[in-house]
């Protein structure tokens, strides 16, 4: 663990942003944090610097992403069909299989030095899931987990009609995280028809809009989710202007 734990987290709302641009920004922030951690190993306790933590919220134009353990055959489109749909495709370095990002989906990228909080990736993933579960509960929806599957689901209790409302995939380097979660708020679910989401063929995908029968204000959902993350991680959130 870090000698001095920094619970402050810099929050940026990046709005609608190209997937590659957000990915590059995450890589930059992660590299800066890892560099400080590497330098600290050569310094006395008194000389060591605290590491920064970041939380990015955004939306992306239509894009499909495939994790390093995924299978490209779960993308049911060729290049010509991707172009026709106005969608991009990336192979990326997070865990998990294929997923979709697009307008109306709240994407969260925590770049946290877990040594400022706890060194337990399993606990980290469960806290991210819990924040989504609590946000769904704010809207009267009973969300939860399914054993052996990452993410947050509705219909998880009876197993009759399980449907995923939030996908997750993270990377961790020297206890610094990147990538994160994709929470379907007002997402156009038709785009999921072009993939086998997360490589799971026998379960559906849903959104808050689909479940509630109305469109929601993205800013309202974001505020509720942010509040749950702050409480669960015991963060001290600092709002800063987007740097992109």
CSV table of C-alpha atoms in Angstrom, one decimal, residues 145-149:
chain,number,residue,atom,x,y,z
A,145,UNK,CA,-25.3,-10.2,-10.2
A,146,UNK,CA,-25.3,-13.6,-11.9
A,147,UNK,CA,-22.7,-16.1,-10.6
A,148,UNK,CA,-19.8,-16.5,-13.0
A,149,UNK,CA,-20.7,-13.4,-15.1
